[in-house]
Amino acid sequence: MKISCHCGNVVIDVDKPTEVTQCNCSICSRYMSLWGYYPPNEPLITIGADGIDSYSWGDKELEFMRCANCGCVTHYKTKPNTLKQKTAINIGLAREKIADVPVRIFNGAVEL
C-alpha cells in the first residue's frame, strides 16, 4: 500500500498491516495516528526535495518524522541505541481502505 503526506513529498510503500495501534500517550494523542509496525528496513520511504523534520523527547528512543513542507507526521523510527528496533508508519495517512484492519488500543498515558 502507498502512504503519503498531504503534499506528496514523503511517500511510503509498505504491506497492509494486520493490525494498527492507537496510542494515547502525550504525543500520539496529539498526532491522532494509527501506527503500523515494521522491521526497521522494510518500509520503502521516499523523501522528496522538501525533506523531513524530526522530533524526539523524553528518553529519546523514538524519532518522529514529519514532512518539512506540509507537516504531516508520516512515521517514527527507534534510535540506534534502542533494544527493539522498529519503524512505525502512520497508516492513518493511507488513501486505501483500512476499515477492515483491527485497531489495538494502547494505554501509553500510563507510566510503566
Short mmCIF file of N, CA, C and O in Angstrom, two decimals:
data_model
loop_
_atom_site.label_atom_id
_atom_site.label_comp_id
_atom_site.label_asym_id
_atom_site.label_seq_id
_atom_site.Cartn_x
_atom_site.Cartn_y
_atom_site.Cartn_z
N MET A 1 0.84 -1.17 0.00
CA MET A 1 0.00 0.00 0.00
C MET A 1 0.89 1.24 0.00
O MET A 1 2.01 1.20 0.48
N LYS A 2 0.36 2.32 -0.58
CA LYS A 2 1.09 3.59 -0.62
C LYS A 2 0.50 4.53 0.42
O LYS A 2 -0.70 4.65 0.57
N ILE A 3 1.39 5.18 1.14
CA ILE A 3 1.02 6.16 2.14
C ILE A 3 1.82 7.41 1.82
O ILE A 3 3.00 7.32 1.44
N SER A 4 1.19 8.56 1.96
CA SER A 4 1.95 9.79 1.71
C SER A 4 1.44 10.91 2.59
O SER A 4 0.32 10.88 3.10
N CYS A 5 2.30 11.91 2.74
CA CYS A 5 1.89 13.13 3.42
C CYS A 5 0.92 13.87 2.49
O CYS A 5 0.72 13.47 1.34
N HIS A 6 0.36 14.94 2.94
CA HIS A 6 -0.65 15.67 2.16
C HIS A 6 -0.10 16.19 0.84
O HIS A 6 -0.75 16.11 -0.20
N CYS A 7 1.12 16.72 0.85
CA CYS A 7 1.68 17.32 -0.37
C CYS A 7 2.39 16.31 -1.27
O CYS A 7 2.75 16.63 -2.39
N GLY A 8 2.60 15.07 -0.79
CA GLY A 8 3.26 14.05 -1.60
C GLY A 8 4.77 14.07 -1.53
O GLY A 8 5.43 13.32 -2.25
N ASN A 9 5.35 14.89 -0.67
CA ASN A 9 6.80 14.95 -0.53
C ASN A 9 7.37 13.68 0.10
O ASN A 9 8.48 13.26 -0.23
N VAL A 10 6.63 13.06 1.03
CA VAL A 10 7.05 11.81 1.66
C VAL A 10 6.09 10.72 1.21
O VAL A 10 4.88 10.83 1.42
N VAL A 11 6.64 9.69 0.58
CA VAL A 11 5.83 8.56 0.10
C VAL A 11 6.40 7.29 0.69
O VAL A 11 7.62 7.07 0.68
N ILE A 12 5.51 6.44 1.23
CA ILE A 12 5.94 5.21 1.89
C ILE A 12 5.21 4.04 1.26
O ILE A 12 3.99 4.07 1.12
N ASP A 13 5.99 3.02 0.88
CA ASP A 13 5.42 1.77 0.35
C ASP A 13 5.61 0.68 1.40
O ASP A 13 6.75 0.40 1.80
N VAL A 14 4.49 0.10 1.85
CA VAL A 14 4.52 -0.99 2.83
C VAL A 14 3.39 -1.96 2.55
O VAL A 14 2.43 -1.63 1.86
N ASP A 15 3.51 -3.16 3.11
CA ASP A 15 2.40 -4.10 3.08
C ASP A 15 1.32 -3.60 4.03
O ASP A 15 1.62 -2.99 5.06
N LYS A 16 0.08 -3.88 3.69
CA LYS A 16 -1.03 -3.51 4.56
C LYS A 16 -0.86 -4.25 5.88
O LYS A 16 -0.64 -5.45 5.91
N PRO A 17 -0.94 -3.53 7.02
CA PRO A 17 -0.73 -4.21 8.31
C PRO A 17 -1.92 -5.08 8.68
O PRO A 17 -3.04 -4.87 8.20
N THR A 18 -1.67 -6.06 9.52
CA THR A 18 -2.75 -6.91 10.00
C THR A 18 -3.43 -6.29 11.22
O THR A 18 -4.50 -6.72 11.63
N GLU A 19 -2.80 -5.25 11.78
CA GLU A 19 -3.33 -4.55 12.94
C GLU A 19 -2.67 -3.18 13.00
O GLU A 19 -1.53 -3.01 12.56
N VAL A 20 -3.38 -2.18 13.51
CA VAL A 20 -2.79 -0.87 13.77
C VAL A 20 -2.98 -0.55 15.25
O VAL A 20 -3.87 -1.10 15.90
N THR A 21 -2.14 0.33 15.76
CA THR A 21 -2.20 0.71 17.17
C THR A 21 -2.56 2.18 17.30
O THR A 21 -1.97 3.03 16.64
N GLN A 22 -3.53 2.43 18.16
CA GLN A 22 -3.88 3.79 18.54
C GLN A 22 -3.39 3.98 19.97
O GLN A 22 -3.81 3.26 20.87
N CYS A 23 -2.50 4.93 20.17
CA CYS A 23 -1.88 5.17 21.48
C CYS A 23 -2.38 6.50 22.03
O CYS A 23 -2.60 7.44 21.27
N ASN A 24 -2.53 6.57 23.35
CA ASN A 24 -2.99 7.81 23.97
C ASN A 24 -1.91 8.52 24.77
O ASN A 24 -2.22 9.33 25.64
N CYS A 25 -0.64 8.23 24.48
CA CYS A 25 0.44 8.94 25.18
C CYS A 25 0.38 10.43 24.81
O CYS A 25 -0.37 10.83 23.92
N SER A 26 1.18 11.23 25.46
CA SER A 26 1.10 12.67 25.28
C SER A 26 1.37 13.13 23.85
O SER A 26 0.84 14.14 23.41
N ILE A 27 2.17 12.39 23.09
CA ILE A 27 2.45 12.83 21.72
C ILE A 27 1.52 12.17 20.71
O ILE A 27 0.98 12.83 19.82
N CYS A 28 1.28 10.87 20.84
CA CYS A 28 0.41 10.18 19.88
C CYS A 28 -1.02 10.70 19.93
O CYS A 28 -1.69 10.78 18.91
N SER A 29 -1.48 11.09 21.12
CA SER A 29 -2.84 11.64 21.23
C SER A 29 -2.95 12.97 20.49
O SER A 29 -4.02 13.34 20.01
N ARG A 30 -1.85 13.68 20.37
CA ARG A 30 -1.87 14.93 19.60
C ARG A 30 -1.77 14.66 18.10
O ARG A 30 -2.35 15.38 17.30
N TYR A 31 -1.01 13.65 17.72
CA TYR A 31 -0.86 13.32 16.30
C TYR A 31 -2.09 12.60 15.75
O TYR A 31 -2.31 12.59 14.54
N MET A 32 -2.87 11.95 16.62
CA MET A 32 -4.05 11.17 16.20
C MET A 32 -3.68 10.13 15.13
O MET A 32 -4.36 9.95 14.13
N SER A 33 -2.58 9.45 15.35
CA SER A 33 -2.05 8.50 14.38
C SER A 33 -2.57 7.09 14.63
O SER A 33 -3.03 6.76 15.72
N LEU A 34 -2.49 6.27 13.60
CA LEU A 34 -2.74 4.84 13.68
C LEU A 34 -1.45 4.18 13.21
O LEU A 34 -1.10 4.25 12.04
N TRP A 35 -0.71 3.57 14.15
CA TRP A 35 0.63 3.06 13.83
C TRP A 35 0.59 1.62 13.36
O TRP A 35 -0.01 0.77 13.99
N GLY A 36 1.26 1.37 12.25
CA GLY A 36 1.54 0.02 11.78
C GLY A 36 3.02 -0.20 11.97
O GLY A 36 3.84 0.67 11.64
N TYR A 37 3.39 -1.35 12.54
CA TYR A 37 4.80 -1.60 12.90
C TYR A 37 5.48 -2.53 11.91
O TYR A 37 4.90 -3.54 11.49
N TYR A 38 6.73 -2.20 11.59
CA TYR A 38 7.51 -2.94 10.59
C TYR A 38 8.96 -3.06 11.05
O TYR A 38 9.44 -2.22 11.82
N PRO A 39 9.67 -4.07 10.53
CA PRO A 39 11.11 -4.13 10.79
C PRO A 39 11.77 -2.86 10.26
O PRO A 39 11.26 -2.23 9.32
N PRO A 40 12.89 -2.46 10.86
CA PRO A 40 13.49 -1.15 10.56
C PRO A 40 13.73 -0.85 9.09
O PRO A 40 13.56 0.28 8.66
N ASN A 41 14.15 -1.81 8.31
CA ASN A 41 14.50 -1.53 6.92
C ASN A 41 13.44 -1.99 5.93
O ASN A 41 13.68 -1.95 4.72
N GLU A 42 12.28 -2.41 6.39
CA GLU A 42 11.25 -2.93 5.49
C GLU A 42 10.50 -1.85 4.72
O GLU A 42 10.34 -1.96 3.51
N PRO A 43 10.00 -0.81 5.37
CA PRO A 43 9.26 0.19 4.59
C PRO A 43 10.17 0.92 3.61
O PRO A 43 11.30 1.28 3.95
N LEU A 44 9.68 1.11 2.40
CA LEU A 44 10.40 1.90 1.41
C LEU A 44 9.91 3.34 1.56
O LEU A 44 8.77 3.65 1.24
N ILE A 45 10.76 4.20 2.10
CA ILE A 45 10.40 5.58 2.38
C ILE A 45 11.15 6.49 1.41
O ILE A 45 12.39 6.49 1.38
N THR A 46 10.40 7.22 0.60
CA THR A 46 10.98 8.14 -0.37
C THR A 46 10.71 9.56 0.10
O THR A 46 9.55 9.94 0.33
N ILE A 47 11.77 10.33 0.24
CA ILE A 47 11.66 11.69 0.73
C ILE A 47 12.02 12.65 -0.40
O ILE A 47 13.10 12.55 -0.98
N GLY A 48 11.11 13.54 -0.71
CA GLY A 48 11.29 14.49 -1.80
C GLY A 48 12.20 15.65 -1.44
O GLY A 48 12.80 15.71 -0.36
N ALA A 49 12.26 16.61 -2.34
CA ALA A 49 13.17 17.75 -2.23
C ALA A 49 12.91 18.63 -1.01
O ALA A 49 13.83 19.28 -0.51
N ASP A 50 11.68 18.63 -0.51
CA ASP A 50 11.37 19.47 0.65
C ASP A 50 11.91 18.89 1.95
O ASP A 50 11.98 19.59 2.96
N GLY A 51 12.27 17.62 1.95
CA GLY A 51 12.89 16.99 3.11
C GLY A 51 11.92 16.70 4.25
O GLY A 51 10.70 16.81 4.10
N ILE A 52 12.49 16.29 5.38
CA ILE A 52 11.71 15.98 6.57
C ILE A 52 12.34 16.66 7.78
O ILE A 52 13.50 17.04 7.75
N ASP A 53 11.54 16.81 8.81
CA ASP A 53 12.00 17.27 10.11
C ASP A 53 11.78 16.13 11.08
O ASP A 53 10.93 15.26 10.86
N SER A 54 12.50 16.13 12.20
CA SER A 54 12.30 15.08 13.20
C SER A 54 12.17 15.69 14.58
O SER A 54 12.57 16.83 14.82
N TYR A 55 11.59 14.89 15.48
CA TYR A 55 11.37 15.34 16.84
C TYR A 55 11.54 14.15 17.78
O TYR A 55 10.98 13.08 17.53
N SER A 56 12.32 14.34 18.82
CA SER A 56 12.49 13.34 19.88
C SER A 56 12.31 14.04 21.21
O SER A 56 12.62 15.22 21.36
N TRP A 57 11.82 13.32 22.20
CA TRP A 57 11.63 13.90 23.52
C TRP A 57 11.81 12.81 24.57
O TRP A 57 11.97 11.64 24.26
N GLY A 58 11.76 13.18 25.82
CA GLY A 58 11.84 12.22 26.92
C GLY A 58 13.10 11.38 26.87
O GLY A 58 14.21 11.90 26.88
N ASP A 59 12.94 10.06 26.78
CA ASP A 59 14.08 9.15 26.79
C ASP A 59 14.82 9.12 25.45
O ASP A 59 15.82 8.44 25.31
N LYS A 60 14.34 9.85 24.47
CA LYS A 60 14.98 9.98 23.15
C LYS A 60 15.14 8.65 22.42
O LYS A 60 16.03 8.48 21.60
N GLU A 61 14.25 7.68 22.68
CA GLU A 61 14.32 6.39 21.98
C GLU A 61 13.62 6.41 20.64
O GLU A 61 13.88 5.59 19.78
N LEU A 62 12.68 7.35 20.46
CA LEU A 62 11.91 7.43 19.22
C LEU A 62 12.21 8.74 18.52
O LEU A 62 12.35 9.79 19.16
N GLU A 63 12.25 8.68 17.19
CA GLU A 63 12.44 9.87 16.38
C GLU A 63 11.25 9.98 15.43
O GLU A 63 11.11 9.19 14.50
N PHE A 64 10.35 10.92 15.72
CA PHE A 64 9.15 11.14 14.91
C PHE A 64 9.52 11.98 13.69
O PHE A 64 10.19 13.00 13.82
N MET A 65 9.05 11.55 12.51
CA MET A 65 9.38 12.23 11.26
C MET A 65 8.13 12.87 10.69
O MET A 65 7.05 12.28 10.68
N ARG A 66 8.30 14.10 10.19
CA ARG A 66 7.19 14.79 9.54
C ARG A 66 7.71 15.49 8.29
O ARG A 66 8.89 15.86 8.20
N CYS A 67 6.82 15.65 7.34
CA CYS A 67 7.16 16.36 6.11
C CYS A 67 7.52 17.80 6.45
O CYS A 67 6.79 18.47 7.19
N ALA A 68 8.63 18.28 5.92
CA ALA A 68 9.06 19.65 6.19
C ALA A 68 8.20 20.68 5.45
O ALA A 68 8.25 21.85 5.77
N ASN A 69 7.40 20.22 4.50
CA ASN A 69 6.55 21.14 3.75
C ASN A 69 5.14 21.22 4.35
O ASN A 69 4.72 22.27 4.80
N CYS A 70 4.41 20.09 4.40
CA CYS A 70 3.01 20.13 4.86
C CYS A 70 2.84 19.78 6.33
O CYS A 70 1.78 20.00 6.90
N GLY A 71 3.87 19.22 6.96
CA GLY A 71 3.84 18.95 8.40
C GLY A 71 3.21 17.64 8.82
O GLY A 71 3.15 17.36 10.02
N CYS A 72 2.74 16.82 7.89
CA CYS A 72 2.14 15.54 8.27
C CYS A 72 3.17 14.63 8.93
O CYS A 72 4.28 14.46 8.41
N VAL A 73 2.79 14.03 10.06
CA VAL A 73 3.66 13.05 10.73
C VAL A 73 3.48 11.73 10.01
O VAL A 73 2.39 11.14 10.01
N THR A 74 4.54 11.27 9.35
CA THR A 74 4.45 10.09 8.49
C THR A 74 4.91 8.80 9.15
O THR A 74 4.38 7.74 8.86
N HIS A 75 5.91 8.92 10.05
CA HIS A 75 6.45 7.70 10.65
C HIS A 75 7.35 8.05 11.83
O HIS A 75 7.67 9.21 12.05
N TYR A 76 7.73 7.00 12.56
CA TYR A 76 8.79 7.17 13.54
C TYR A 76 9.71 5.97 13.48
O TYR A 76 9.34 4.91 12.99
N LYS A 77 10.92 6.20 13.93
CA LYS A 77 11.92 5.14 13.99
C LYS A 77 12.50 5.10 15.38
O LYS A 77 12.60 6.12 16.05
N THR A 78 12.89 3.91 15.80
CA THR A 78 13.62 3.80 17.06
C THR A 78 15.05 4.24 16.78
O THR A 78 15.58 4.02 15.69
N LYS A 79 15.66 4.87 17.76
CA LYS A 79 17.05 5.29 17.62
C LYS A 79 17.97 4.07 17.70
O LYS A 79 17.59 3.04 18.27
N PRO A 80 19.18 4.15 17.16
CA PRO A 80 20.09 3.00 17.12
C PRO A 80 20.39 2.37 18.48
O PRO A 80 20.63 1.18 18.57
N ASN A 81 20.34 3.15 19.56
CA ASN A 81 20.67 2.60 20.88
C ASN A 81 19.47 1.89 21.54
O ASN A 81 19.59 1.38 22.65
N THR A 82 18.34 1.82 20.86
CA THR A 82 17.14 1.18 21.39
C THR A 82 17.21 -0.33 21.19
O THR A 82 17.61 -0.80 20.12
N LEU A 83 16.81 -1.08 22.20
CA LEU A 83 16.90 -2.54 22.16
C LEU A 83 16.08 -3.14 21.02
O LEU A 83 16.58 -3.91 20.22
N LYS A 84 14.80 -2.83 20.94
CA LYS A 84 13.93 -3.41 19.92
C LYS A 84 13.76 -2.41 18.77
O LYS A 84 13.01 -1.45 18.88
N GLN A 85 14.46 -2.64 17.68
CA GLN A 85 14.43 -1.74 16.52
C GLN A 85 13.14 -1.94 15.72
O GLN A 85 12.73 -3.06 15.46
N LYS A 86 12.50 -0.82 15.34
CA LYS A 86 11.30 -0.89 14.51
C LYS A 86 11.07 0.45 13.84
O LYS A 86 11.63 1.48 14.22
N THR A 87 10.25 0.40 12.81
CA THR A 87 9.74 1.59 12.15
C THR A 87 8.23 1.53 12.25
O THR A 87 7.63 0.50 11.96
N ALA A 88 7.63 2.62 12.69
CA ALA A 88 6.17 2.71 12.78
C ALA A 88 5.69 3.68 11.70
O ALA A 88 6.20 4.79 11.59
N ILE A 89 4.73 3.24 10.91
CA ILE A 89 4.19 4.04 9.83
C ILE A 89 2.80 4.53 10.22
O ILE A 89 1.99 3.75 10.74
N ASN A 90 2.52 5.78 9.97
CA ASN A 90 1.20 6.34 10.26
C ASN A 90 0.22 5.89 9.18
O ASN A 90 0.04 6.57 8.16
N ILE A 91 -0.42 4.75 9.41
CA ILE A 91 -1.35 4.16 8.45
C ILE A 91 -2.58 5.05 8.27
O ILE A 91 -3.27 4.97 7.27
N GLY A 92 -2.84 5.93 9.22
CA GLY A 92 -3.95 6.86 9.09
C GLY A 92 -3.84 7.78 7.88
O GLY A 92 -4.82 8.38 7.46
N LEU A 93 -2.65 7.89 7.30
CA LEU A 93 -2.45 8.72 6.11
C LEU A 93 -2.76 7.97 4.81
O LEU A 93 -2.72 8.56 3.73
N ALA A 94 -3.09 6.69 4.90
CA ALA A 94 -3.35 5.89 3.70
C ALA A 94 -4.61 6.35 3.00
O ALA A 94 -5.61 6.68 3.66
N ARG A 95 -4.60 6.37 1.71
CA ARG A 95 -5.79 6.69 0.91
C ARG A 95 -6.58 5.41 0.64
O ARG A 95 -7.74 5.47 0.26
N GLU A 96 -5.95 4.26 0.83
CA GLU A 96 -6.58 2.96 0.63
C GLU A 96 -7.48 2.63 1.82
O GLU A 96 -7.23 3.07 2.94
N LYS A 97 -8.50 1.85 1.57
CA LYS A 97 -9.43 1.45 2.63
C LYS A 97 -8.68 0.65 3.70
O LYS A 97 -8.00 -0.32 3.41
N ILE A 98 -8.83 1.06 4.95
CA ILE A 98 -8.22 0.33 6.05
C ILE A 98 -9.24 -0.02 7.13
O ILE A 98 -8.89 -0.46 8.21
N ALA A 99 -10.52 0.18 6.84
CA ALA A 99 -11.58 -0.06 7.83
C ALA A 99 -11.60 -1.51 8.31
O ALA A 99 -12.07 -1.79 9.43
N ASP A 100 -11.07 -2.42 7.52
CA ASP A 100 -11.08 -3.83 7.90
C ASP A 100 -9.86 -4.22 8.75
O ASP A 100 -9.74 -5.37 9.17
N VAL A 101 -8.99 -3.28 9.03
CA VAL A 101 -7.81 -3.56 9.84
C VAL A 101 -8.16 -3.32 11.32
O VAL A 101 -8.59 -2.22 11.68
N PRO A 102 -7.99 -4.33 12.18
CA PRO A 102 -8.31 -4.14 13.60
C PRO A 102 -7.42 -3.08 14.25
O PRO A 102 -6.25 -2.94 13.91
N VAL A 103 -8.02 -2.34 15.18
CA VAL A 103 -7.30 -1.29 15.92
C VAL A 103 -7.06 -1.77 17.34
O VAL A 103 -8.00 -2.12 18.06
N ARG A 104 -5.80 -1.80 17.74
CA ARG A 104 -5.42 -2.13 19.11
C ARG A 104 -5.25 -0.82 19.87
O ARG A 104 -4.54 0.07 19.43
N ILE A 105 -5.92 -0.71 21.00
CA ILE A 105 -5.80 0.48 21.82
C ILE A 105 -4.68 0.25 22.83
O ILE A 105 -4.68 -0.73 23.56
N PHE A 106 -3.70 1.16 22.82
CA PHE A 106 -2.57 1.06 23.75
C PHE A 106 -2.62 2.23 24.71
O PHE A 106 -2.64 3.39 24.29
N ASN A 107 -2.65 1.95 26.00
CA ASN A 107 -2.71 2.99 27.02
C ASN A 107 -1.30 3.48 27.35
O ASN A 107 -0.74 3.14 28.37
N GLY A 108 -0.76 4.29 26.46
CA GLY A 108 0.58 4.83 26.66
C GLY A 108 0.63 5.98 27.64
O GLY A 108 1.70 6.46 27.99
N ALA A 109 -0.54 6.44 28.08
CA ALA A 109 -0.59 7.54 29.03
C ALA A 109 -0.23 7.07 30.45
O ALA A 109 0.10 7.88 31.30
N VAL A 110 -0.27 5.77 30.67
CA VAL A 110 0.06 5.21 31.98
C VAL A 110 1.58 5.05 32.04
O VAL A 110 2.19 4.47 31.15
N GLU A 111 2.20 5.56 33.08
CA GLU A 111 3.64 5.39 33.25
C GLU A 111 3.94 3.94 33.60
O GLU A 111 3.28 3.36 34.47
N LEU A 112 4.88 3.36 32.91
CA LEU A 112 5.25 1.96 33.17
C LEU A 112 6.30 1.86 34.22
O LEU A 112 7.10 2.67 34.44
#
